[in-house]
mmCIF file of C-alpha atoms and ligand atoms in Angstrom:
data_model
loop_
_atom_site.group_PDB
_atom_site.id
_atom_site.type_symbol
_atom_site.label_atom_id
_atom_site.label_comp_id
_atom_site.label_asym_id
_atom_site.label_seq_id
_atom_site.Cartn_x
_atom_site.Cartn_y
_atom_site.Cartn_z
ATOM 1 C CA MET A 6 159.178 58.661 106.953
ATOM 2 C CA ILE A 7 155.366 59.790 106.368
ATOM 3 C CA ASN A 8 154.391 61.574 109.476
ATOM 4 C CA LEU A 9 150.780 61.816 109.210
ATOM 5 C CA GLY A 10 150.252 63.291 112.647
ATOM 6 C CA GLU A 11 152.433 66.438 111.379
ATOM 7 C CA ARG A 12 150.445 66.738 108.230
ATOM 8 C CA LEU A 13 147.035 66.306 110.017
ATOM 9 C CA ALA A 14 148.027 68.790 112.561
ATOM 10 C CA ALA A 15 149.265 71.463 109.732
ATOM 11 C CA ARG A 16 145.936 70.765 107.751
ATOM 12 C CA ARG A 17 143.868 71.681 111.365
ATOM 13 C CA ALA A 18 145.754 74.584 111.918
ATOM 14 C CA ALA A 19 144.807 75.794 108.611
ATOM 15 C CA GLY A 20 141.335 75.325 109.144
ATOM 16 C CA ARG A 21 141.172 72.585 106.129
ATOM 17 C CA GLN A 22 140.436 69.422 108.094
ATOM 18 C CA ARG A 23 137.138 68.247 106.629
ATOM 19 C CA PHE A 24 134.304 66.241 108.435
ATOM 20 C CA ARG A 25 131.576 64.132 107.881
ATOM 21 C CA ARG A 26 127.983 64.841 109.055
ATOM 22 C CA LEU A 27 125.898 61.666 109.509
ATOM 23 C CA VAL A 28 122.576 61.398 107.811
ATOM 24 C CA GLU A 29 119.907 59.351 108.707
ATOM 25 C CA SER A 30 117.113 59.660 106.195
ATOM 26 C CA PRO A 31 116.937 59.301 102.121
ATOM 27 C CA ALA A 32 117.894 62.424 100.134
ATOM 28 C CA GLY A 33 115.650 65.090 100.212
ATOM 29 C CA PRO A 34 114.686 68.439 101.375
ATOM 30 C CA LEU A 35 113.876 67.505 104.499
ATOM 31 C CA GLN A 36 116.560 65.484 106.461
ATOM 32 C CA LYS A 37 117.571 64.189 109.943
ATOM 33 C CA ILE A 38 121.307 65.041 110.018
ATOM 34 C CA ASP A 39 123.709 64.558 113.184
ATOM 35 C CA GLY A 40 120.397 64.027 115.144
ATOM 36 C CA ARG A 41 118.509 67.250 114.306
ATOM 37 C CA GLU A 42 115.824 67.761 111.454
ATOM 38 C CA ILE A 43 117.242 70.093 108.829
ATOM 39 C CA LEU A 44 116.459 71.614 105.456
ATOM 40 C CA ALA A 45 118.949 70.993 103.279
ATOM 41 C CA PHE A 46 120.044 72.772 100.129
ATOM 42 C CA CYS A 47 123.079 70.979 98.896
ATOM 43 C CA SER A 48 122.570 68.115 97.435
ATOM 44 C CA ASN A 49 122.968 67.131 93.578
ATOM 45 C CA ASP A 50 119.529 65.632 93.079
ATOM 46 C CA TYR A 51 118.043 68.165 90.825
ATOM 47 C CA LEU A 52 114.897 66.334 90.080
ATOM 48 C CA GLY A 53 114.302 64.987 93.232
ATOM 49 C CA LEU A 54 114.549 60.893 91.940
ATOM 50 C CA ALA A 55 117.036 60.099 94.308
ATOM 51 C CA ASN A 56 114.420 58.992 96.426
ATOM 52 C CA HIS A 57 111.393 58.278 93.852
ATOM 53 C CA PRO A 58 109.342 55.211 94.669
ATOM 54 C CA GLU A 59 109.102 53.780 91.380
ATOM 55 C CA VAL A 60 112.824 54.119 91.047
ATOM 56 C CA ALA A 61 113.078 52.456 94.412
ATOM 57 C CA ALA A 62 110.663 49.737 93.238
ATOM 58 C CA SER A 63 112.669 48.634 90.109
ATOM 59 C CA LEU A 64 115.738 48.427 92.470
ATOM 60 C CA ARG A 65 114.031 46.324 94.598
ATOM 61 C CA GLU A 66 112.342 43.943 91.764
ATOM 62 C CA ALA A 67 115.831 43.739 89.754
ATOM 63 C CA THR A 68 117.740 42.562 92.975
ATOM 64 C CA HIS A 69 115.227 39.749 93.299
ATOM 65 C CA ARG A 70 115.871 38.607 89.316
ATOM 66 C CA TYR A 71 120.036 39.790 89.212
ATOM 67 C CA GLY A 72 121.093 39.799 92.874
ATOM 68 C CA SER A 73 123.036 42.592 94.816
ATOM 69 C CA GLY A 74 126.463 42.245 92.709
ATOM 70 C CA SER A 75 127.263 41.907 88.871
ATOM 71 C CA GLY A 76 130.338 39.988 90.032
ATOM 72 C CA SER A 77 132.754 40.525 87.214
ATOM 73 C CA ALA A 78 133.851 43.384 84.778
ATOM 74 C CA HIS A 79 131.539 43.979 81.746
ATOM 75 C CA LEU A 80 134.334 42.326 79.615
ATOM 76 C CA ILE A 81 134.144 38.833 81.550
ATOM 77 C CA ASN A 82 130.679 38.199 82.247
ATOM 78 C CA GLY A 83 129.300 40.944 84.290
ATOM 79 C CA HIS A 84 127.289 42.869 81.526
ATOM 80 C CA THR A 85 123.599 42.033 81.961
ATOM 81 C CA HIS A 86 120.340 42.695 79.834
ATOM 82 C CA ALA A 87 119.754 45.474 82.581
ATOM 83 C CA HIS A 88 123.200 47.163 81.675
ATOM 84 C CA HIS A 89 122.665 46.739 77.924
ATOM 85 C CA ALA A 90 119.110 48.320 78.075
ATOM 86 C CA LEU A 91 120.169 51.227 79.988
ATOM 87 C CA GLU A 92 123.320 51.502 77.407
ATOM 88 C CA GLU A 93 120.564 51.743 74.604
ATOM 89 C CA ALA A 94 118.152 53.781 76.398
ATOM 90 C CA LEU A 95 121.340 56.466 77.292
ATOM 91 C CA ALA A 96 122.192 56.454 73.475
ATOM 92 C CA GLU A 97 118.597 57.247 72.494
ATOM 93 C CA PHE A 98 118.187 59.700 75.370
ATOM 94 C CA THR A 99 121.311 61.816 74.056
ATOM 95 C CA GLY A 100 120.628 61.112 70.586
ATOM 96 C CA ARG A 101 123.703 59.281 69.966
ATOM 97 C CA PRO A 102 124.516 56.186 68.255
ATOM 98 C CA ARG A 103 125.815 54.401 71.152
ATOM 99 C CA ALA A 104 126.694 54.998 74.747
ATOM 100 C CA LEU A 105 128.998 52.963 77.362
ATOM 101 C CA LEU A 106 128.045 52.833 81.148
ATOM 102 C CA PHE A 107 131.009 53.311 83.670
ATOM 103 C CA SER A 108 130.561 52.702 87.452
ATOM 104 C CA THR A 109 131.385 56.677 88.459
ATOM 105 C CA GLY A 110 132.044 59.892 86.518
ATOM 106 C CA TYR A 111 135.507 60.083 88.016
ATOM 107 C CA MET A 112 136.221 56.761 86.459
ATOM 108 C CA ALA A 113 134.597 57.514 82.765
ATOM 109 C CA ASN A 114 136.999 60.971 82.950
ATOM 110 C CA LEU A 115 139.837 59.126 83.743
ATOM 111 C CA GLY A 116 139.137 56.316 81.381
ATOM 112 C CA THR A 117 138.162 58.200 78.209
ATOM 113 C CA VAL A 118 140.965 61.008 78.564
ATOM 114 C CA GLY A 119 143.587 58.528 78.799
ATOM 115 C CA ALA A 120 141.948 56.028 76.184
ATOM 116 C CA LEU A 121 141.904 59.294 73.707
ATOM 117 C CA LEU A 122 145.313 60.673 74.453
ATOM 118 C CA GLY A 123 149.148 59.947 75.374
ATOM 119 C CA ARG A 124 152.555 61.224 75.300
ATOM 120 C CA GLY A 125 152.896 63.623 72.524
ATOM 121 C CA ASP A 126 148.979 64.727 72.635
ATOM 122 C CA CYS A 127 147.525 67.728 74.005
ATOM 123 C CA LEU A 128 144.731 68.214 76.315
ATOM 124 C CA ILE A 129 142.958 71.880 76.649
ATOM 125 C CA GLU A 130 141.061 72.497 79.852
ATOM 126 C CA ASP A 131 139.113 75.075 81.240
ATOM 127 C CA ARG A 132 140.664 76.204 84.557
ATOM 128 C CA LEU A 133 137.485 75.325 86.408
ATOM 129 C CA ASN A 134 137.015 71.814 85.367
ATOM 130 C CA HIS A 135 136.230 69.111 87.547
ATOM 131 C CA ALA A 136 138.900 67.604 89.764
ATOM 132 C CA SER A 137 138.341 64.184 87.699
ATOM 133 C CA LEU A 138 139.326 65.983 84.344
ATOM 134 C CA ILE A 139 142.420 67.257 85.713
ATOM 135 C CA ASP A 140 143.259 64.011 87.110
ATOM 136 C CA ALA A 141 142.381 62.775 83.990
ATOM 137 C CA GLY A 142 144.797 64.934 82.073
ATOM 138 C CA THR A 143 147.766 64.152 84.570
ATOM 139 C CA LEU A 144 146.990 60.520 84.124
ATOM 140 C CA SER A 145 146.993 60.546 80.412
ATOM 141 C CA GLY A 146 150.348 61.795 79.881
ATOM 142 C CA ALA A 147 149.324 64.370 77.533
ATOM 143 C CA LYS A 148 150.656 68.100 77.656
ATOM 144 C CA ARG A 149 147.982 70.094 79.573
ATOM 145 C CA LEU A 150 147.182 73.527 78.591
ATOM 146 C CA ARG A 151 144.991 75.230 81.006
ATOM 147 C CA TYR A 152 142.370 78.268 79.777
ATOM 148 C CA ALA A 153 140.914 81.222 82.011
ATOM 149 C CA HIS A 154 137.442 80.185 83.028
ATOM 150 C CA ALA A 155 135.001 80.249 79.973
ATOM 151 C CA ASP A 156 137.482 82.587 78.163
ATOM 152 C CA VAL A 157 137.194 81.155 74.123
ATOM 153 C CA GLU A 158 139.772 83.348 73.288
ATOM 154 C CA ALA A 159 142.107 82.025 75.502
ATOM 155 C CA ALA A 160 141.013 78.366 74.535
ATOM 156 C CA THR A 161 141.646 79.543 71.080
ATOM 157 C CA ARG A 162 145.232 80.495 71.771
ATOM 158 C CA GLN A 163 145.688 77.294 73.384
ATOM 159 C CA LEU A 164 144.482 75.146 70.391
ATOM 160 C CA ALA A 165 146.491 76.995 68.456
ATOM 161 C CA ARG A 166 149.396 76.083 70.539
ATOM 162 C CA ALA A 167 148.611 72.426 70.572
ATOM 163 C CA SER A 168 150.427 69.687 68.973
ATOM 164 C CA GLY A 169 149.760 65.879 68.342
ATOM 165 C CA GLU A 170 146.118 64.781 68.778
ATOM 166 C CA THR A 171 143.864 67.601 70.608
ATOM 167 C CA LEU A 172 141.233 67.045 72.781
ATOM 168 C CA LEU A 173 139.613 70.280 74.434
ATOM 169 C CA VAL A 174 137.491 69.105 77.473
ATOM 170 C CA THR A 175 135.201 71.396 79.824
ATOM 171 C CA ASP A 176 132.313 70.830 82.454
ATOM 172 C CA GLY A 177 129.273 71.523 80.725
ATOM 173 C CA VAL A 178 127.835 73.314 83.808
ATOM 174 C CA PHE A 179 130.406 74.032 86.312
ATOM 175 C CA SER A 180 129.908 72.184 89.484
ATOM 176 C CA MET A 181 130.826 75.116 91.838
ATOM 177 C CA ASP A 182 129.669 78.175 89.913
ATOM 178 C CA GLY A 183 127.027 76.857 88.326
ATOM 179 C CA ASP A 184 127.404 78.597 85.134
ATOM 180 C CA ILE A 185 126.907 77.273 81.588
ATOM 181 C CA ALA A 186 130.224 76.527 79.546
ATOM 182 C CA PRO A 187 130.202 78.877 76.172
ATOM 183 C CA LEU A 188 129.706 75.588 74.114
ATOM 184 C CA PRO A 189 128.748 77.053 70.439
ATOM 185 C CA ALA A 190 131.824 78.732 70.652
ATOM 186 C CA LEU A 191 134.046 76.322 72.001
ATOM 187 C CA ALA A 192 133.204 73.696 69.619
ATOM 188 C CA ARG A 193 134.097 76.259 66.607
ATOM 189 C CA ALA A 194 137.010 76.838 67.769
ATOM 190 C CA ALA A 195 137.790 73.234 68.474
ATOM 191 C CA ARG A 196 136.645 72.191 65.037
ATOM 192 C CA ALA A 197 138.587 74.889 63.264
ATOM 193 C CA HIS A 198 141.591 73.170 65.107
ATOM 194 C CA ASP A 199 140.763 70.027 64.168
ATOM 195 C CA ALA A 200 140.208 69.220 67.579
ATOM 196 C CA TRP A 201 137.627 66.981 69.537
ATOM 197 C CA LEU A 202 135.384 69.101 72.040
ATOM 198 C CA MET A 203 134.384 66.804 75.072
ATOM 199 C CA VAL A 204 131.588 67.940 77.467
ATOM 200 C CA ASP A 205 131.286 66.613 81.252
ATOM 201 C CA ASP A 206 127.622 67.086 81.616
ATOM 202 C CA ALA A 207 127.591 66.092 85.237
ATOM 203 C CA HIS A 208 125.177 68.976 86.321
ATOM 204 C CA GLY A 209 123.666 69.466 82.875
ATOM 205 C CA ILE A 210 121.852 66.210 82.107
ATOM 206 C CA GLY A 211 118.340 65.849 83.523
ATOM 207 C CA VAL A 212 118.755 69.369 84.216
ATOM 208 C CA LEU A 213 118.810 71.579 80.846
ATOM 209 C CA GLY A 214 117.641 71.098 77.329
ATOM 210 C CA PRO A 215 114.234 69.719 75.638
ATOM 211 C CA GLY A 216 113.567 66.488 77.887
ATOM 212 C CA GLY A 217 116.814 67.203 80.040
ATOM 213 C CA ARG A 218 118.889 66.297 77.250
ATOM 214 C CA GLY A 219 121.899 68.376 78.584
ATOM 215 C CA SER A 220 123.801 71.354 78.255
ATOM 216 C CA LEU A 221 124.712 70.512 74.238
ATOM 217 C CA ALA A 222 120.884 70.006 73.823
ATOM 218 C CA HIS A 223 120.501 73.465 75.384
ATOM 219 C CA PHE A 224 122.124 75.023 72.619
ATOM 220 C CA GLY A 225 121.150 72.625 70.152
ATOM 221 C CA LEU A 226 124.619 71.227 69.619
ATOM 222 C CA GLY A 227 125.515 67.633 68.280
ATOM 223 C CA LEU A 228 127.502 64.809 67.942
ATOM 224 C CA ASN A 229 129.368 66.704 65.289
ATOM 225 C CA ASP A 230 129.999 69.500 67.433
ATOM 226 C CA ALA A 231 131.425 67.313 70.426
ATOM 227 C CA PRO A 232 132.188 63.939 69.552
ATOM 228 C CA VAL A 233 132.562 63.038 73.392
ATOM 229 C CA LEU A 234 129.717 63.439 75.725
ATOM 230 C CA MET A 235 130.605 62.283 79.554
ATOM 231 C CA GLY A 236 127.049 62.435 81.860
ATOM 232 C CA THR A 237 126.670 61.317 85.450
ATOM 233 C CA LEU A 238 123.626 58.963 87.056
ATOM 234 C CA GLY A 239 124.324 59.762 90.584
ATOM 235 C CA LYS A 240 122.916 63.678 90.229
ATOM 236 C CA ALA A 241 119.626 64.644 88.603
ATOM 237 C CA ILE A 242 118.935 60.634 87.578
ATOM 238 C CA GLY A 243 119.202 60.184 91.167
ATOM 239 C CA THR A 244 121.109 56.408 91.310
ATOM 240 C CA ALA A 245 124.891 56.242 90.545
ATOM 241 C CA GLY A 246 127.633 55.766 87.806
ATOM 242 C CA ALA A 247 128.155 57.808 84.739
ATOM 243 C CA PHE A 248 128.087 57.144 80.573
ATOM 244 C CA VAL A 249 129.914 58.415 77.687
ATOM 245 C CA ALA A 250 127.963 58.765 74.326
ATOM 246 C CA GLY A 251 129.205 58.964 71.070
ATOM 247 C CA ASP A 252 129.279 57.156 67.758
ATOM 248 C CA GLU A 253 130.043 53.562 67.084
ATOM 249 C CA ASP A 254 133.870 53.916 66.876
ATOM 250 C CA LEU A 255 134.224 55.679 69.899
ATOM 251 C CA ILE A 256 132.461 53.381 71.838
ATOM 252 C CA GLU A 257 134.076 50.402 70.408
ATOM 253 C CA TYR A 258 137.180 51.822 70.868
ATOM 254 C CA LEU A 259 136.907 52.679 74.702
ATOM 255 C CA ILE A 260 135.453 49.075 75.501
ATOM 256 C CA GLY A 261 138.729 47.795 74.554
ATOM 257 C CA ALA A 262 140.783 50.808 75.871
ATOM 258 C CA ALA A 263 139.306 52.501 78.552
ATOM 259 C CA ARG A 264 141.350 50.957 81.913
ATOM 260 C CA THR A 265 138.903 51.979 84.368
ATOM 261 C CA TYR A 266 136.033 50.310 82.442
ATOM 262 C CA LEU A 267 138.123 47.459 81.595
ATOM 263 C CA PHE A 268 139.546 46.662 85.152
ATOM 264 C CA THR A 269 136.579 47.285 87.348
ATOM 265 C CA THR A 270 133.429 45.516 88.618
ATOM 266 C CA ALA A 271 130.370 46.451 86.467
ATOM 267 C CA MET A 272 128.029 48.257 88.690
ATOM 268 C CA PRO A 273 125.048 46.218 90.004
ATOM 269 C CA ALA A 274 122.521 44.963 87.279
ATOM 270 C CA ALA A 275 119.863 46.584 89.780
ATOM 271 C CA ILE A 276 121.250 50.117 89.991
ATOM 272 C CA ALA A 277 120.988 49.674 85.809
ATOM 273 C CA GLU A 278 117.352 48.977 85.954
ATOM 274 C CA ALA A 279 116.635 51.240 88.949
ATOM 275 C CA THR A 280 118.302 53.978 86.441
ATOM 276 C CA ARG A 281 116.354 53.293 83.392
ATOM 277 C CA THR A 282 113.247 53.957 85.283
ATOM 278 C CA ALA A 283 114.988 57.353 86.541
ATOM 279 C CA LEU A 284 115.941 57.987 83.054
ATOM 280 C CA SER A 285 112.308 57.826 81.616
ATOM 281 C CA LEU A 286 110.888 59.914 84.316
ATOM 282 C CA ALA A 287 114.007 62.485 84.111
ATOM 283 C CA SER A 288 112.981 62.957 80.307
ATOM 284 C CA ARG A 289 109.060 62.699 80.507
ATOM 285 C CA GLU A 290 108.501 64.619 83.607
ATOM 286 C CA ASP A 291 109.105 68.031 82.574
ATOM 287 C CA TRP A 292 107.388 69.648 85.205
ATOM 288 C CA ARG A 293 110.093 68.754 87.375
ATOM 289 C CA ARG A 294 112.297 70.847 85.326
ATOM 290 C CA GLU A 295 109.716 73.885 85.197
ATOM 291 C CA HIS A 296 109.233 73.485 89.015
ATOM 292 C CA LEU A 297 113.198 73.763 89.336
ATOM 293 C CA GLN A 298 112.891 76.990 87.289
ATOM 294 C CA ALA A 299 110.657 78.339 89.243
ATOM 295 C CA LEU A 300 112.410 77.619 92.490
ATOM 296 C CA ILE A 301 115.352 79.148 90.664
ATOM 297 C CA ALA A 302 113.765 82.762 90.001
ATOM 298 C CA ARG A 303 111.972 82.624 93.099
ATOM 299 C CA LEU A 304 115.428 82.289 95.158
ATOM 300 C CA ARG A 305 117.098 84.888 93.039
ATOM 301 C CA ASN A 306 114.792 87.739 93.146
ATOM 302 C CA GLY A 307 114.293 86.943 96.787
ATOM 303 C CA ALA A 308 117.957 87.301 97.567
ATOM 304 C CA GLU A 309 117.932 90.472 95.264
ATOM 305 C CA ALA A 310 115.248 91.812 97.523
ATOM 306 C CA LEU A 311 117.658 91.001 100.604
ATOM 307 C CA GLY A 312 120.577 92.592 98.691
ATOM 308 C CA LEU A 313 122.525 89.694 98.388
ATOM 309 C CA ALA A 314 124.230 89.272 95.204
ATOM 310 C CA LEU A 315 124.100 85.298 93.917
ATOM 311 C CA MET A 316 126.509 84.727 91.789
ATOM 312 C CA PRO A 317 125.204 84.851 87.866
ATOM 313 C CA SER A 318 123.730 81.341 87.028
ATOM 314 C CA GLN A 319 120.742 79.713 85.757
ATOM 315 C CA THR A 320 121.061 76.424 86.823
ATOM 316 C CA PRO A 321 120.151 75.053 90.422
ATOM 317 C CA ILE A 322 123.899 75.855 91.594
ATOM 318 C CA GLN A 323 123.238 79.103 93.169
ATOM 319 C CA PRO A 324 126.274 80.093 94.785
ATOM 320 C CA LEU A 325 126.632 83.167 97.102
ATOM 321 C CA LEU A 326 130.308 84.356 97.289
ATOM 322 C CA ILE A 327 131.779 85.261 100.572
ATOM 323 C CA GLY A 328 135.324 85.291 99.793
ATOM 324 C CA ASP A 329 136.820 84.406 102.959
ATOM 325 C CA SER A 330 137.027 80.818 104.448
ATOM 326 C CA ALA A 331 136.313 81.516 108.089
ATOM 327 C CA GLN A 332 133.520 83.949 107.298
ATOM 328 C CA ALA A 333 132.033 81.299 104.703
ATOM 329 C CA LEU A 334 131.946 79.026 107.598
ATOM 330 C CA ALA A 335 130.584 81.337 109.835
ATOM 331 C CA ALA A 336 127.805 81.920 107.484
ATOM 332 C CA ALA A 337 127.004 78.538 106.866
ATOM 333 C CA ASP A 338 127.015 77.737 110.886
ATOM 334 C CA ALA A 339 124.532 80.476 111.168
ATOM 335 C CA LEU A 340 122.440 78.833 108.735
ATOM 336 C CA TRP A 341 122.501 76.006 110.275
ATOM 337 C CA GLU A 342 121.529 76.963 113.523
ATOM 338 C CA HIS A 343 118.410 78.199 111.612
ATOM 339 C CA GLY A 344 117.738 74.907 110.555
ATOM 340 C CA VAL A 345 119.052 75.358 106.836
ATOM 341 C CA LEU A 346 121.781 73.290 105.742
ATOM 342 C CA VAL A 347 124.020 74.819 102.985
ATOM 343 C CA PRO A 348 127.800 74.074 102.714
ATOM 344 C CA ALA A 349 130.703 76.278 102.937
ATOM 345 C CA ILE A 350 132.896 75.335 99.834
ATOM 346 C CA ARG A 351 136.237 76.340 100.790
ATOM 347 C CA PRO A 352 139.704 76.163 98.962
ATOM 348 C CA PRO A 353 141.408 73.698 97.541
ATOM 349 C CA THR A 354 137.745 72.965 96.220
ATOM 350 C CA VAL A 355 137.625 76.447 94.813
ATOM 351 C CA ALA A 356 140.460 79.274 94.275
ATOM 352 C CA GLU A 357 141.794 81.166 97.269
ATOM 353 C CA GLY A 358 139.687 84.019 98.369
ATOM 354 C CA GLN A 359 136.577 82.542 96.575
ATOM 355 C CA ALA A 360 134.806 80.837 99.445
ATOM 356 C CA ARG A 361 130.978 80.659 98.899
ATOM 357 C CA LEU A 362 128.118 79.147 100.043
ATOM 358 C CA ARG A 363 126.879 76.552 97.425
ATOM 359 C CA ILE A 364 122.884 76.648 97.517
ATOM 360 C CA THR A 365 121.482 74.257 95.116
ATOM 361 C CA LEU A 366 117.935 73.859 94.685
ATOM 362 C CA SER A 367 115.727 70.340 93.621
ATOM 363 C CA ALA A 368 112.767 69.865 91.978
ATOM 364 C CA ALA A 369 111.830 67.827 95.388
ATOM 365 C CA HIS A 370 111.908 71.623 97.111
ATOM 366 C CA GLU A 371 108.861 73.484 97.803
ATOM 367 C CA SER A 372 108.231 77.234 97.371
ATOM 368 C CA ALA A 373 107.778 77.244 101.205
ATOM 369 C CA HIS A 374 111.443 75.748 101.658
ATOM 370 C CA VAL A 375 112.907 78.467 99.342
ATOM 371 C CA ASP A 376 110.947 81.109 101.605
ATOM 372 C CA ARG A 377 112.705 79.501 104.432
ATOM 373 C CA LEU A 378 115.960 79.695 103.051
ATOM 374 C CA LEU A 379 115.411 83.298 102.656
ATOM 375 C CA GLU A 380 114.195 84.098 105.858
ATOM 376 C CA ALA A 381 117.443 82.312 107.466
ATOM 377 C CA LEU A 382 119.618 84.183 105.167
ATOM 378 C CA ALA A 383 117.732 87.208 106.218
ATOM 379 C CA ALA A 384 118.519 86.539 109.647
ATOM 380 C CA THR A 385 122.128 85.795 109.089
ATOM 381 C CA GLN A 386 122.602 88.788 106.987
ATOM 382 C CA ALA A 387 124.086 90.534 109.927
ATOM 383 C CA VAL A 388 126.707 87.681 109.685
ATOM 384 C CA LEU A 389 127.061 88.214 105.654
ATOM 385 C CA ALA A 390 126.873 91.344 105.726
ATOM 386 C CA ALA A 391 130.039 91.806 107.133
ATOM 387 C CA GLN A 392 131.691 89.636 104.283
ATOM 388 C CA THR A 393 129.154 90.563 101.159
ATOM 389 C CA PRO A 394 130.622 94.007 99.273
ATOM 390 C CA ALA A 395 127.972 96.109 99.268
HETATM 391 C C1 PLP B 411 130.262 64.747 90.155
HETATM 392 C C2 PLP B 411 131.214 64.919 88.987
HETATM 393 C C3 PLP B 411 132.039 64.344 88.408
HETATM 394 C C4 PLP B 411 132.309 63.104 89.236
HETATM 395 O O1 PLP B 411 130.958 62.104 89.023
HETATM 396 P P1 PLP B 411 130.855 60.856 89.854
HETATM 397 O O2 PLP B 411 129.792 59.946 89.444
HETATM 398 O O3 PLP B 411 130.249 61.679 91.247
HETATM 399 O O4 PLP B 411 132.246 60.386 90.317
HETATM 400 C C5 PLP B 411 132.626 64.676 87.263
HETATM 401 N N1 PLP B 411 132.631 65.853 86.785
HETATM 402 C C6 PLP B 411 131.478 66.831 87.290
HETATM 403 C C7 PLP B 411 131.530 68.126 86.589
HETATM 404 C C8 PLP B 411 131.094 66.727 88.537
HETATM 405 O O5 PLP B 411 130.536 67.417 89.139
#
């Protein structure tokens, strides 16, 4: 019999039970959480669009026109002009012939990998790939081969071992480390082995590359280097949902074969309209990316002055490795007491012994917010010093 009491007790004993904080304000640097005013450094709203007046106005207007729900799947009668216009905007944004909307990034990954691969095929993955890509591999039935994080030689060895149709998939920016995948070398290796490269750019879209076109654009790579690009809309773009962009055949094929596309309700049309507005802001307002880069530099310089070694990252994800889970939690608690919210990320989200504070920055932050974070870090350094190797 399933004994949940026992399982929960074991999880609590291991300090792994999770809890939710109750948020009373929109996304943004200053929030009211659990009844307390707090300065938050943990969202993926990298461009500060999740609570933008123009985006919210689009959502309201489109709700008047389309109502709240789409009512059915895209292939029945849920695919409105709003969805279609967003797909066209995403194709243009990514510089690819076509794009296909999914309701979430998780579903886009499950559906795409599952449509491209089956038994007898091979999926090659970076060890630090997002959980949805790991699950996508399991669900596809393909043979799964992992390689050490960002290790192109190890990836190449797996490519040489692979049989059947082969897909190499990697995060563009790693969600818990903030580093950028070595995409040019991975693309060359995949091509040399007649494999396709798929990039999950959940944390690169909107943030990296000219006009925020993502990590592939950051390296000047295109369709021939990575035939499959997955991007999410709930992070830097500030709404919800995801897309896959590629050539005509890829999208036509996915429309008929991606089960998480076929058997799910289309996102509300109003979300699609709001997303189109957000995408336009994201691509034309370079000042958001410039401000973000200035904040990243300010944080890194300030942390260095305090003797705190942030993990090497050029992206808004700036983790501080602690190691021990209990100590990471203690550091997060100390920051919370100083009015700053930075989450402690612990196993199983990261490897054993790799617990960390995951600091994320947003263009909505001001320089003064980063200074307050640095002051809070300095004040909690007594706690941190105990865990950070000198
Ligand atoms: C957040 C995330 C996803 C899932 O996207 P959702 O739209 O939130 O479901 C997929 N891959 C990566 C790398 C992510 O960080």
